[in-house]
XYZ file of C-alpha atoms in Angstrom:
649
model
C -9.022 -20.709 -14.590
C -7.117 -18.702 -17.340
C -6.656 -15.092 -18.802
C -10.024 -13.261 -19.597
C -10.231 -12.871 -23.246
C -10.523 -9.203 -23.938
C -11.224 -7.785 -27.544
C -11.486 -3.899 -29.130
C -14.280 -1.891 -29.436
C -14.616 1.272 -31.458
C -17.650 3.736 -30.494
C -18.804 6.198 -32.667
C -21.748 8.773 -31.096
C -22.692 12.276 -30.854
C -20.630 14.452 -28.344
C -23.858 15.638 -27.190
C -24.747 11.900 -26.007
C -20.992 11.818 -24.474
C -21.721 12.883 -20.752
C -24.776 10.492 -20.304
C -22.768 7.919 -21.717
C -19.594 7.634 -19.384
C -21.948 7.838 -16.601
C -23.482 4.370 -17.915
C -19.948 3.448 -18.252
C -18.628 4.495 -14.950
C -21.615 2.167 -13.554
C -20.911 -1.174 -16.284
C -16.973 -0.694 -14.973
C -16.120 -3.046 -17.676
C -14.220 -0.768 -20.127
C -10.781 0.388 -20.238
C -10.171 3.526 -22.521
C -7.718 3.121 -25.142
C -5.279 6.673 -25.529
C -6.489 7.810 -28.626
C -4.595 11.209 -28.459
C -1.478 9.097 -28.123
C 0.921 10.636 -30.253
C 2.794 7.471 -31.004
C -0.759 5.848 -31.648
C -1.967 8.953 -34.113
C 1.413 8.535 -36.080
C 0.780 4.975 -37.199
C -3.289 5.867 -38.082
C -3.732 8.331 -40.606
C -7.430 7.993 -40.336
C -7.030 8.829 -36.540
C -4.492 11.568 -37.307
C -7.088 13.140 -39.450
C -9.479 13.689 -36.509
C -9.337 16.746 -33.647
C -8.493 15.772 -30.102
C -11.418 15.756 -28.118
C -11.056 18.390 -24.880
C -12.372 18.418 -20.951
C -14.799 20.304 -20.638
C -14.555 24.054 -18.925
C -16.684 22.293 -16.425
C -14.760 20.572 -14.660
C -12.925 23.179 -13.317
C -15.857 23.723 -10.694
C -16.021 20.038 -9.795
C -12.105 20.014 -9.008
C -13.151 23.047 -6.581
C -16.056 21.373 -5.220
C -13.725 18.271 -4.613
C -10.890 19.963 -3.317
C -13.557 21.351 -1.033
C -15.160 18.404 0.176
C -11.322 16.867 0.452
C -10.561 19.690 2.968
C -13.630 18.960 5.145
C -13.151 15.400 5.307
C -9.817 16.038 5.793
C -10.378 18.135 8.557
C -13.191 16.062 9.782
C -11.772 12.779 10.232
C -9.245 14.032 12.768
C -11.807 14.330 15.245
C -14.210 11.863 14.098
C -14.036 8.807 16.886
C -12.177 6.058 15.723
C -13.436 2.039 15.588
C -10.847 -0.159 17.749
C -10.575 -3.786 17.698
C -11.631 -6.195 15.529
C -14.466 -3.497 14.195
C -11.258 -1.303 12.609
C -11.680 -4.401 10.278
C -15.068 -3.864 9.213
C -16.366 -1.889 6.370
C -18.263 0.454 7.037
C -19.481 1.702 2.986
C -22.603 2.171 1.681
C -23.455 -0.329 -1.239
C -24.509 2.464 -4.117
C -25.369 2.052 -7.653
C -24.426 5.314 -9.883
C -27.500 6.685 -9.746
C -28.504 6.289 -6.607
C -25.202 7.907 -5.307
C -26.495 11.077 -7.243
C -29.718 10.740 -5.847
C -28.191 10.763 -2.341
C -26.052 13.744 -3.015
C -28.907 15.860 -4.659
C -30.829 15.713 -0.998
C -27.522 16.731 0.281
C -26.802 21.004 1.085
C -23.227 20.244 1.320
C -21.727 23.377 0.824
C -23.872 24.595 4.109
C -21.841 21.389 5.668
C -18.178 22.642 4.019
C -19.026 26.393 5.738
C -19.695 25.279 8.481
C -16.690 22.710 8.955
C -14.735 26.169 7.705
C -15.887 28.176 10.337
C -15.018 25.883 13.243
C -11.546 25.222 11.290
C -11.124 29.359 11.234
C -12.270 29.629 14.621
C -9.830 26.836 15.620
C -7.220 28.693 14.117
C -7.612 31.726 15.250
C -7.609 30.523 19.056
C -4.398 28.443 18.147
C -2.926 31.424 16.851
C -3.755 33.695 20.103
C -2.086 30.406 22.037
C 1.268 30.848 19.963
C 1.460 34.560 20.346
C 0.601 34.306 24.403
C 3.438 31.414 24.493
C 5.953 33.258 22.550
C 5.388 36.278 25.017
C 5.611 33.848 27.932
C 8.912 32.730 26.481
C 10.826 36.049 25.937
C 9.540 37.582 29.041
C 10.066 34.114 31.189
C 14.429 35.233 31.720
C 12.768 38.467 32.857
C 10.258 37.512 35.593
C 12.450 37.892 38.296
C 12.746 42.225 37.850
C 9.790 43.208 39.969
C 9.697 46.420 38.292
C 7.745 47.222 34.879
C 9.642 48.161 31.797
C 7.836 51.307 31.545
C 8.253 52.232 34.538
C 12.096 51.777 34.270
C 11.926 53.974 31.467
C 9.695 56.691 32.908
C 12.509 57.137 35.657
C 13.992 61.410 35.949
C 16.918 61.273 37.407
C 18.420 57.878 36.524
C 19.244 55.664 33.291
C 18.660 52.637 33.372
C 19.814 49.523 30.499
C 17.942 46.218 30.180
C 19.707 43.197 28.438
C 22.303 40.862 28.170
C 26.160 40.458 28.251
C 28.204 37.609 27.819
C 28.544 35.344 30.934
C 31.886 35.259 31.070
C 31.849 39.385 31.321
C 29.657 39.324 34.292
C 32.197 40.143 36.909
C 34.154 42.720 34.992
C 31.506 44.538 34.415
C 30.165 44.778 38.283
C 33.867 46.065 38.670
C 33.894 48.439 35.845
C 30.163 49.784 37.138
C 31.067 50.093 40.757
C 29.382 53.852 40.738
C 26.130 52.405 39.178
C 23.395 49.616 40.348
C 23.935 45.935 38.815
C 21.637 43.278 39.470
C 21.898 39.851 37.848
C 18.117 39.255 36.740
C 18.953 35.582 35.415
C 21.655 33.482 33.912
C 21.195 31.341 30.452
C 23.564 28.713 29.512
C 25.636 31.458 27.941
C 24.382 34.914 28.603
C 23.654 36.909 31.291
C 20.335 39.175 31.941
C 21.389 42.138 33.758
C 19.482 45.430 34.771
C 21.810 48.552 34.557
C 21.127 51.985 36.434
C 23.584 54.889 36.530
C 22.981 58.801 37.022
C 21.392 60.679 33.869
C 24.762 62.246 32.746
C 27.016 59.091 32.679
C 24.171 57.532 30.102
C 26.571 57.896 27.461
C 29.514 56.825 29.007
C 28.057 53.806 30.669
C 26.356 52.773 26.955
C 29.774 53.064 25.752
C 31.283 50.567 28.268
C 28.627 48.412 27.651
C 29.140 48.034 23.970
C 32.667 46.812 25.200
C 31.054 44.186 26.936
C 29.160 43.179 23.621
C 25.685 44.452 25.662
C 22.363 43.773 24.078
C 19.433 45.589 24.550
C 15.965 44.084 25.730
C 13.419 46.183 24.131
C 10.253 45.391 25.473
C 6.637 46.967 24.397
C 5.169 45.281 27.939
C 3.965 48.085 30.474
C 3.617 45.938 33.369
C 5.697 43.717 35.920
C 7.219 40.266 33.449
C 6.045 37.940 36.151
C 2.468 39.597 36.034
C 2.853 39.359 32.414
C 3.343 36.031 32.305
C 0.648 35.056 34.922
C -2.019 36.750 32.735
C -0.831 35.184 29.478
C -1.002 31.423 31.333
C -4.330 32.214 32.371
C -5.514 33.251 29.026
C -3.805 29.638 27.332
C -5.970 27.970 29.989
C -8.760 29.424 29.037
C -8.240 29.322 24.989
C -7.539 25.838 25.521
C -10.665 25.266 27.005
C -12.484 26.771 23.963
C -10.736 24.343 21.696
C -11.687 21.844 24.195
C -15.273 22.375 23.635
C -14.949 23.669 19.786
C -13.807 19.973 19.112
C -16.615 18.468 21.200
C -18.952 19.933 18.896
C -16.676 18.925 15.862
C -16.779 15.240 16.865
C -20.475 15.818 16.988
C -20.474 15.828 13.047
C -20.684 12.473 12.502
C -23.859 12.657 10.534
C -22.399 15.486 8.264
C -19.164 13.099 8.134
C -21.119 10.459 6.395
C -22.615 12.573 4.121
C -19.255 14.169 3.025
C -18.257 11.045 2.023
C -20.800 10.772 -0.561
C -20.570 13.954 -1.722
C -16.704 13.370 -2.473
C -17.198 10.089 -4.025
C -19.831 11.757 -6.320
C -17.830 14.831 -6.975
C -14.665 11.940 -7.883
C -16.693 10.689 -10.209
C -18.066 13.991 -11.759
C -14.460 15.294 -12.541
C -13.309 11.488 -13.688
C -15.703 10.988 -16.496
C -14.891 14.893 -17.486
C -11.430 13.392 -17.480
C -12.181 10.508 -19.613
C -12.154 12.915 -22.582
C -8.792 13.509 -22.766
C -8.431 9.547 -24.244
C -10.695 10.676 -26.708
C -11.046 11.670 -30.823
C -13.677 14.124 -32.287
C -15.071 15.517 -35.156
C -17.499 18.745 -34.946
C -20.584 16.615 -33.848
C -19.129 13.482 -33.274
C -17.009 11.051 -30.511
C -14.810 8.853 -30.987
C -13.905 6.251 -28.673
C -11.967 3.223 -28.235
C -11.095 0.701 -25.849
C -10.782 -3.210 -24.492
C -13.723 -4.876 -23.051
C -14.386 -8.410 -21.835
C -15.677 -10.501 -24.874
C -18.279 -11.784 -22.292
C -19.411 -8.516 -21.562
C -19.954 -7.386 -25.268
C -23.664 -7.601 -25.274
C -23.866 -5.805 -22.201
C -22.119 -3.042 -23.408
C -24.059 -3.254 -26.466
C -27.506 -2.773 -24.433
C -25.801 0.217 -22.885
C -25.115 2.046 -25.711
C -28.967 1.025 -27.255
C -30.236 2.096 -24.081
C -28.287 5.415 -23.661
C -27.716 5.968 -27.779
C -30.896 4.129 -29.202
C -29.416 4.117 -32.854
C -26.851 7.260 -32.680
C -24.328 5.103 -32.637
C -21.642 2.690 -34.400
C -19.769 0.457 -32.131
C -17.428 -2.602 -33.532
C -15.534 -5.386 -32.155
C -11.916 -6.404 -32.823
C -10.266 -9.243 -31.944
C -6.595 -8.919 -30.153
C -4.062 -8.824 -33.232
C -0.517 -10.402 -32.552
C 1.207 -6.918 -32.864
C -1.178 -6.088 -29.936
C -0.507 -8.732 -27.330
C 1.667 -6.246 -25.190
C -0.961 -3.563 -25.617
C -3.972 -5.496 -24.063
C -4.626 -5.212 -20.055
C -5.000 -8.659 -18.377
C -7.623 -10.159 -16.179
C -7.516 -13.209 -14.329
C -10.802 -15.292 -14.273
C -10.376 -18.084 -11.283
C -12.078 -20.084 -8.925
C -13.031 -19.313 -5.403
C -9.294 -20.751 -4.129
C -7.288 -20.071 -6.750
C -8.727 -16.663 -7.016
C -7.594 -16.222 -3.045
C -4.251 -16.527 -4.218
C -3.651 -14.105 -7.378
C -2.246 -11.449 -4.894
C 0.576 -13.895 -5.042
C 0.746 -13.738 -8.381
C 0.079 -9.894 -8.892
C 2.679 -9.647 -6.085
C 5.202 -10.842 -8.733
C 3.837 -9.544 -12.054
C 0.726 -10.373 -13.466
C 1.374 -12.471 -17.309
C 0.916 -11.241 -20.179
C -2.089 -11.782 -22.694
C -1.031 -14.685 -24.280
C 0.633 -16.117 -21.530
C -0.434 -19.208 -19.011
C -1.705 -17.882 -15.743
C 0.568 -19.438 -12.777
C -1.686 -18.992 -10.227
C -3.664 -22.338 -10.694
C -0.147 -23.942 -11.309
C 1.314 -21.901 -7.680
C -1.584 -22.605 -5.450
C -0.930 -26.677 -4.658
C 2.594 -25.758 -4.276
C 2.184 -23.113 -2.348
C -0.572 -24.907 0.350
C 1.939 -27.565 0.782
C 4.868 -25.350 1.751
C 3.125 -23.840 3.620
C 1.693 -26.368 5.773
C 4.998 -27.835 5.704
C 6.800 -24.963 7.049
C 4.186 -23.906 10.182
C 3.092 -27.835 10.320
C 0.850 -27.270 13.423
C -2.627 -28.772 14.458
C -3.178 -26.098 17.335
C -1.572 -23.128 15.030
C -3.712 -24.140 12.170
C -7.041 -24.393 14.179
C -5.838 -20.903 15.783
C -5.834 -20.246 12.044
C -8.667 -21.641 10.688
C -11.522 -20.212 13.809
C -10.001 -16.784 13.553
C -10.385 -16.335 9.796
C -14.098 -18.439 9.885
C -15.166 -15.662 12.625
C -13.679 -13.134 10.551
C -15.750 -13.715 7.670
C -18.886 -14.806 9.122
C -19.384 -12.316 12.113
C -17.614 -9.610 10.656
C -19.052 -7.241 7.837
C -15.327 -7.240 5.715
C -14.449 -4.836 3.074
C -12.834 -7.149 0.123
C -9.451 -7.061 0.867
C -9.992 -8.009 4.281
C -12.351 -10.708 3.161
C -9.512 -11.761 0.692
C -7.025 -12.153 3.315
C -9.517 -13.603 6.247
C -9.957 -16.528 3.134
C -6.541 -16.891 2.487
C -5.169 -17.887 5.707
C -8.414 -20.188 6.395
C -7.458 -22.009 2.890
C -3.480 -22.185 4.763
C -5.274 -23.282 7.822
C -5.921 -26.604 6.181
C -2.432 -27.755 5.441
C -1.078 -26.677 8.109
C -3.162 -29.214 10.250
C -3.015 -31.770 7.685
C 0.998 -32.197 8.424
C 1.045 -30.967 11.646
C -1.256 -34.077 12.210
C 1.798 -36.341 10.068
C 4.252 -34.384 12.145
C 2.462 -35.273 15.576
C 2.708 -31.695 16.600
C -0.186 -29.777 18.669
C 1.201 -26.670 20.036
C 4.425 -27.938 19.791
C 4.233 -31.125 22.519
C 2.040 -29.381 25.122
C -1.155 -31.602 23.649
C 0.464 -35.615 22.923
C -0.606 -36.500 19.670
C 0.423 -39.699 17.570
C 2.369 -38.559 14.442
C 4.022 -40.165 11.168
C 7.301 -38.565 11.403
C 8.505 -37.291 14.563
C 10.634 -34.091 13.263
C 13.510 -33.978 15.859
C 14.153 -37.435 15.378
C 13.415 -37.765 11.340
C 15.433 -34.694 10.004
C 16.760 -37.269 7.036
C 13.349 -38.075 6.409
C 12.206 -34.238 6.436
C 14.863 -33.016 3.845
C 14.078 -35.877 1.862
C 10.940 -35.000 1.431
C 11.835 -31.079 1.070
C 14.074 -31.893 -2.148
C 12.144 -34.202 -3.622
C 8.609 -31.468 -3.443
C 11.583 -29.079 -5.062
C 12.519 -31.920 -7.617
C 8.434 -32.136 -8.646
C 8.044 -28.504 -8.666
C 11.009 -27.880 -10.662
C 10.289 -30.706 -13.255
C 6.674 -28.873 -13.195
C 7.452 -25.996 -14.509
C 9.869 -27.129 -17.205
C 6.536 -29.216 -17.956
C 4.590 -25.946 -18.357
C 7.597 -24.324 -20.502
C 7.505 -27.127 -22.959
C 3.485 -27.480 -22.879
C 3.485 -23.457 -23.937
C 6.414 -23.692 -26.307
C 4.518 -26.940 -28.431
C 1.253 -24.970 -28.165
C 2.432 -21.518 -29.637
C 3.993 -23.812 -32.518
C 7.736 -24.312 -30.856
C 8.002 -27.990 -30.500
C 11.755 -27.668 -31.710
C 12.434 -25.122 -29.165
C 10.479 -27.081 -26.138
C 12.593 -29.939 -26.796
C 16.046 -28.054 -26.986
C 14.905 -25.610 -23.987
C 13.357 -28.281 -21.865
C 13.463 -31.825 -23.010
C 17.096 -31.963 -22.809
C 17.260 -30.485 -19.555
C 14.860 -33.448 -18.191
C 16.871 -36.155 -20.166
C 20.180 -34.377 -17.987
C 18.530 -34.137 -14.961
C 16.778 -37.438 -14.597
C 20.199 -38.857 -15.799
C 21.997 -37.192 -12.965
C 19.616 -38.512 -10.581
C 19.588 -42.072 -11.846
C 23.499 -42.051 -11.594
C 23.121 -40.938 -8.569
C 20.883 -43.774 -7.642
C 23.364 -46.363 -8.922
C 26.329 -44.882 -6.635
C 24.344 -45.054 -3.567
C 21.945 -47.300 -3.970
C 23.996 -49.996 -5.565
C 21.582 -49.952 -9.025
C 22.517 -52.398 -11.997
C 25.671 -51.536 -13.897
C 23.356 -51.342 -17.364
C 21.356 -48.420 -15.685
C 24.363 -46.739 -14.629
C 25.603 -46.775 -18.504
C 22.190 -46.291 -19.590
C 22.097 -42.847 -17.422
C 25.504 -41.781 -18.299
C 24.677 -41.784 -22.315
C 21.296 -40.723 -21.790
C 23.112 -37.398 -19.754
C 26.227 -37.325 -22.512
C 23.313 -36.740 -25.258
C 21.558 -34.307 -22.675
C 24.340 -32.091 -22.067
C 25.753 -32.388 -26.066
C 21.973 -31.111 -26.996
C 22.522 -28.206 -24.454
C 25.828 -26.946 -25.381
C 24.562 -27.356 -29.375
C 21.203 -25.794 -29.408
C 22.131 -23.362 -26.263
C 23.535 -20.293 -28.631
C 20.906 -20.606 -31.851
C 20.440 -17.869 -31.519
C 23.928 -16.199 -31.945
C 25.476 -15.308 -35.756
C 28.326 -17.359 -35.643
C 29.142 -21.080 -34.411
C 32.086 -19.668 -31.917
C 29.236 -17.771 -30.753
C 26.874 -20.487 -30.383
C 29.204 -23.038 -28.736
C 30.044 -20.457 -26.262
C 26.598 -19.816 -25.510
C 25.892 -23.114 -25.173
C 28.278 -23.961 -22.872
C 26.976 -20.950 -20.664
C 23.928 -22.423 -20.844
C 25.347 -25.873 -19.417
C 26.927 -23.999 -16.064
C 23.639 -23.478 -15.920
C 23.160 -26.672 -13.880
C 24.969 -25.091 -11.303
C 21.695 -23.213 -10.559
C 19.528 -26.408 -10.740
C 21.950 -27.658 -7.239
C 21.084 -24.330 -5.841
C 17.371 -24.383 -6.405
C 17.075 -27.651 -4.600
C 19.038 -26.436 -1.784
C 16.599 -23.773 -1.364
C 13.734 -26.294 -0.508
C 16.108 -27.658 2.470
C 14.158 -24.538 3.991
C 10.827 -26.145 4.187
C 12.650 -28.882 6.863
C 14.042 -25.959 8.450
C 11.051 -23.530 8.985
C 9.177 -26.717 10.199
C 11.740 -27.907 12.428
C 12.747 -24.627 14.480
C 8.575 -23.663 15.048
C 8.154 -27.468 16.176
C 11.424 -26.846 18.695
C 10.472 -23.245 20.016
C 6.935 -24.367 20.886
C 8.633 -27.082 22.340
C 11.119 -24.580 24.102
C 8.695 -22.720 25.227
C 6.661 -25.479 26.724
C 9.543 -26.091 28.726
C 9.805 -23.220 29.880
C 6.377 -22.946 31.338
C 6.340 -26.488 32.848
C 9.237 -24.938 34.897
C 6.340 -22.323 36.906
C 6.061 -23.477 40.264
C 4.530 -21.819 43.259
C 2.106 -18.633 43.001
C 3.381 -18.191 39.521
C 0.970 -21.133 38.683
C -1.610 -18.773 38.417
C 0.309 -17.046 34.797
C 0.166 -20.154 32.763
C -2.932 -19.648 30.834
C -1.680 -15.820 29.925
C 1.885 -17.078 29.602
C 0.449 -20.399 27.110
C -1.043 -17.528 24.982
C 1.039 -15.037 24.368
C 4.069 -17.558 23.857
C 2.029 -19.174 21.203
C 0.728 -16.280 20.015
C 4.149 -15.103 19.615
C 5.551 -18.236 18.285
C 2.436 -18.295 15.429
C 2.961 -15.207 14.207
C 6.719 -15.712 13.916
C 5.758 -18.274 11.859
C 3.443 -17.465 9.782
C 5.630 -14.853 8.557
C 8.533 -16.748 7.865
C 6.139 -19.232 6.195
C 4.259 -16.208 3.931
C 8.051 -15.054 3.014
C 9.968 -17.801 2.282
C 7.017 -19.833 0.382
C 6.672 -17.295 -1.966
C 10.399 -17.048 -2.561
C 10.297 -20.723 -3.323
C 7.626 -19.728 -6.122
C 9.256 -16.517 -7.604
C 12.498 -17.562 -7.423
C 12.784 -21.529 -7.905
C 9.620 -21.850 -9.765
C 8.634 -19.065 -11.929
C 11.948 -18.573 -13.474
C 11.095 -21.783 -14.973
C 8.499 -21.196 -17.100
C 7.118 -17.539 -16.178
C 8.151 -14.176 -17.939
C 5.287 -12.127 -16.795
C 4.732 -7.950 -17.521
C 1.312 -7.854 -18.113
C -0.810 -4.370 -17.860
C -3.590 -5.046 -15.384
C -7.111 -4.274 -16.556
C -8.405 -0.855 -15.280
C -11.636 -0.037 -16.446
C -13.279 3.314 -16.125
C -15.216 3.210 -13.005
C -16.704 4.883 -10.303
C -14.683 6.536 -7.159
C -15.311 3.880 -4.235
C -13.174 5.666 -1.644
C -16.074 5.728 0.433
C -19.246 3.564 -0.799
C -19.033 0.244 -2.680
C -20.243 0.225 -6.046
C -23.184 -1.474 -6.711
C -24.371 -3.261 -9.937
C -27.564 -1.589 -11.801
């Protein structure tokens, strides 16, 4: 339930034990390399500075080939490759793979006879695709030609006769059959601007008529085609038809691939791996023979590493541990170590911004909060048991990859609440099943946004708790009292007066509350600017940092939203009951499918709102309490699992 405590090691080897190495590391995936040739870092460490930078080897430009390579055919692969539907889209469908066995698998593997022959069919797709554009765009030019019944060749082969092919301008077509009354016109076809026109005049007035053409802005049709346009385009359409039915079968055999699929996959997640550890060098420091390398590991996970490098090194080696140094705090990546349900909610958290080193993890601290509000805001026995079965099948009778897992578990964790108070709010599908409740929420709104502000009032006070319990612990008792302390003493103060207006409470509690906020607010305005230079400065900070109660109003309003969320699903699913108690006649016969898909509709419209809107209430209202955040998640050098799961040695 906190941060994982990470520390520095420094490895010293030979570079000729370098390669075997990183593989061991790719497979521990406990490391994260530390930048060594970081210019800013080699500046501040002469002993570093002093030492070359390490290179990638000339290597690893054939592994970037191979893997573009085994991209392309996967690429090219998957397009045809049938596709799961359903619930079993949802399954994963990796290989569980240690290192070594991965290489193993690929060494049986003649992949590049796989990649030819993927290359081949992709050529050979091509090609035919290519001989389908060029028969189309043939199709189209000679398509405002195929009603001339005559061949273009033919036209041209004519003795006696000219003859001109093209187009004028529609709005020139009549002028022209007048100014060509001694020659032939016909009007081949009409666009939605020009007009396709087939000329013929005696031999000797070619030049003449050419000329009164170009008056008309003519253009010529030349045409390479020696046979009738409509024949033309027959042939070509039979020729698509039949190309098509090539590709038809060329992707039949394609899809038959699967096998070769699977094994492409491997190969790519191997070849990943090849040109990451080759990669890994450029983090590293050398000297003619030697390695340097540095980097954060899990302080758990020091002996293991430690085995590693006596297994891999024997006693070629140095390796030494550093604990984190205060200067480093923003430096080190952060893991979060939790239980089974807290650690179903740190995508809320890493949502946000994971904290940094020496911060308090919130997601312990969120997860209550959050399961409430929740439940609060869908507050639903049905919905919730909807909920709950669909996530329990998930998990059990589907084979999940993690995420999915993750988020199967964290809606059968919400499940729970949100039966809990849907049982207290008397609400099973809205009213279609009569339960008894607590609180009826149509009738009880009071009662409901009494209860929202006072869950905000608790979570607020909460989280100036947590300010002032990491303030006294990192030494700041001063500054937890003058940060948070007097905020409590001026909010509980406000409420107490509060309580005497409307409740009628002694006068002596009413004076009591109105010091005790006097002192409050006078500690606020004092200690508000410390900060600043001068005291100007620091009264005028601190009386900035007074309006600041102005936000305090506006973060309780913000809870009123937990009343409201529950209240409008409770009245929709109420609505829509309603509506389907109104089906008479044949129509009868809908219900069940018109129950379902309401609800269905109605659930999902709430769990949404519900995700949305309970997270605001912790990012907004409750983090900016207590949380800063900015912390570097821990990435450790590991193996490519694009396509298998990694499995531990």
């Amino acid at each position: 339930m906190a941060i994982v405590k990470m520390n520095k090691f420094t490895l010293l080897t030979f570079e000729s034990k370098k390669e075997e190495l990183l593989q061991r590391l790719q497979g521990f995936s406990n490391v994260e390399f530390i930048n060594l040739q970081d210019e800013n870092l080699l500046e501040a460490n002469e002993y570093l500075k002093s030492l070359s930078k390490d290179e990638v080897d000339s290597n690893i430009a054939k592994y970037e080939e191979d893997l573009s390579k085994a991209k392309m055919t996967l690429d090219f692969l998957n397009s045809y490759m049938p596709k799961k539907s359903g619930l079993k889209a949802l399954e994963d469908d990796k290989e569980d793979l240690t290192i070594e066995e991965l290489e193993n698998a690929v060494n049986k593997i003649n992949w590049l006879e796989i990649y030819n022959k993927v290359k081949e069919k992709e050529d050979e797709l091509h090609a035919i695709e290519g001989q389908i554009t060029k028969l189309e765009g043939e199709i189209e030019v000679l398509t405002p030609w195929q009603a001339l019944d005559i061949s273009f060749e033919a036209l041209n082969e004519l003795k006696m006769v000219s003859s001109f092919v093209g187009s004028i301008s529609k709005q020139c077509e009549e002028e022209l059959t007048k100014a060509l009354d001694a020659g032939y016109v016909e009007i081949i076809s009409r666009g939605n601007s020009d007009t396709n026109v087939l000329v013929i005049v005696e031999k000797e007035k070619y030049d003449e008529t050419l000329s009164l053409l170009r008056g008309f802005g003519f253009s010529s049709f030349k045409s390479e085609f020696d046979k009738v346009p409509q024949v033309v385009i027959t042939n070509n359409a039979h020729q698509i038809e039949e190309l098509k039915s090539k590709i038809f079968f060329i992707k039949e055999e394609i899809a038959s691939f699967e096998e070769d699929f699977k094994k492409m996959k491997l190969v790519y997640d191997y070849l990943s791996n090849q040109v990451l550890r080759y990669k890994a060098s450029n983090n590293f420091l050398r000297t003619t023979n030697t390695v340097t390398i540095q980097g954060w590991c899990e302080v758990e996970k020091n002996e293991e590493l430690q085995n590693i490098c006596n297994e891999v090194l024997k006693d070629e080696y140095y390796i030494a541990f550093e604990e984190v140094k205060e200067d480093e705090v923003e430096e080190v990546p952060v893991k979060l170590k939790n239980g089974l349900l807290n650690k179903t909610f740190e995508s809320v958290t890493e949502m946000y911004s994971l904290p940094k080193y020496n911060e308090v993890d919130p997601t312990p601290l969120l997860v209550p909060f959050y399961l409430i509000f929740f439940g609060m805001m869908v507050a639903d026995v049905g919905y919730g048991l909807v909920m709950l079965i669909a996530a329990f099948c998930a998990m059990k009778f589907l084979k999940l990859n993690k995420k999915n897992e993750d988020f199967a578990r964290f809606f059968l964790f919400l499940s729970i609440p949100t039966i809990v108070i849907g049982l207290i709010y008397g609400s099973f599908f809205g009213d279609a099943v009569k339960i008894p409740g607590l609180i009826n929420p149509t009738e009880d709104v009071n009662t409901l946004l009494v209860a929202s502000i006072v869950f905000g009032v608790i979570q607020i006070f909460f989280g100036l708790c947590i300010k002032a319990y990491t303030l006294i612990k990192s030494g700041k008792p001063k500054d937890a009292f003058y940060d948070v302390g007097s905020w409590l003493i001026t909010l509980i103060s406000i409420g107490v007066l509060a309580g005497c207006i409307m409740l009628g409470w002694p006068s002596v509690v009413k004076y009591i509350a109105i010091a005790a906020m006097i002192f409050g607010m006078l500690v606020i305005v004092l200690t508000g600017g410390r900060a600043e230079k001068t005291k100007g400065a620091q009264i005028g900070q601190g009386l900035y940092a007074l309006y600041g109660i102005t936000s305090y109003i506006g973060d309780l309003v913000s809870y009123t939203r937990l009343m409201a969320l529950g209240l409008s699903g409770g009245c929709i699913a109420g609505a829509l009951n309603l509506l389907m108690k109104s089906l008479t006649g044949p129509a009868i016969i809908l219900l069940p499918f018109v129950f379902v898909a309401a609800h269905v509709f109605n659930l999902l419209l709430g769990l949404l709102g519900a995700y949305v809107h309970t997270a605001r209430l912790q990012y907004v209202e409750y983090f900016s309490k207590f949380y800063e955040g900015g912390g570097k998640a821990f990435t450790p050098f590991k193996a490519s699992e694009k396509y298998m799961n990694l499995k531990e040695n």
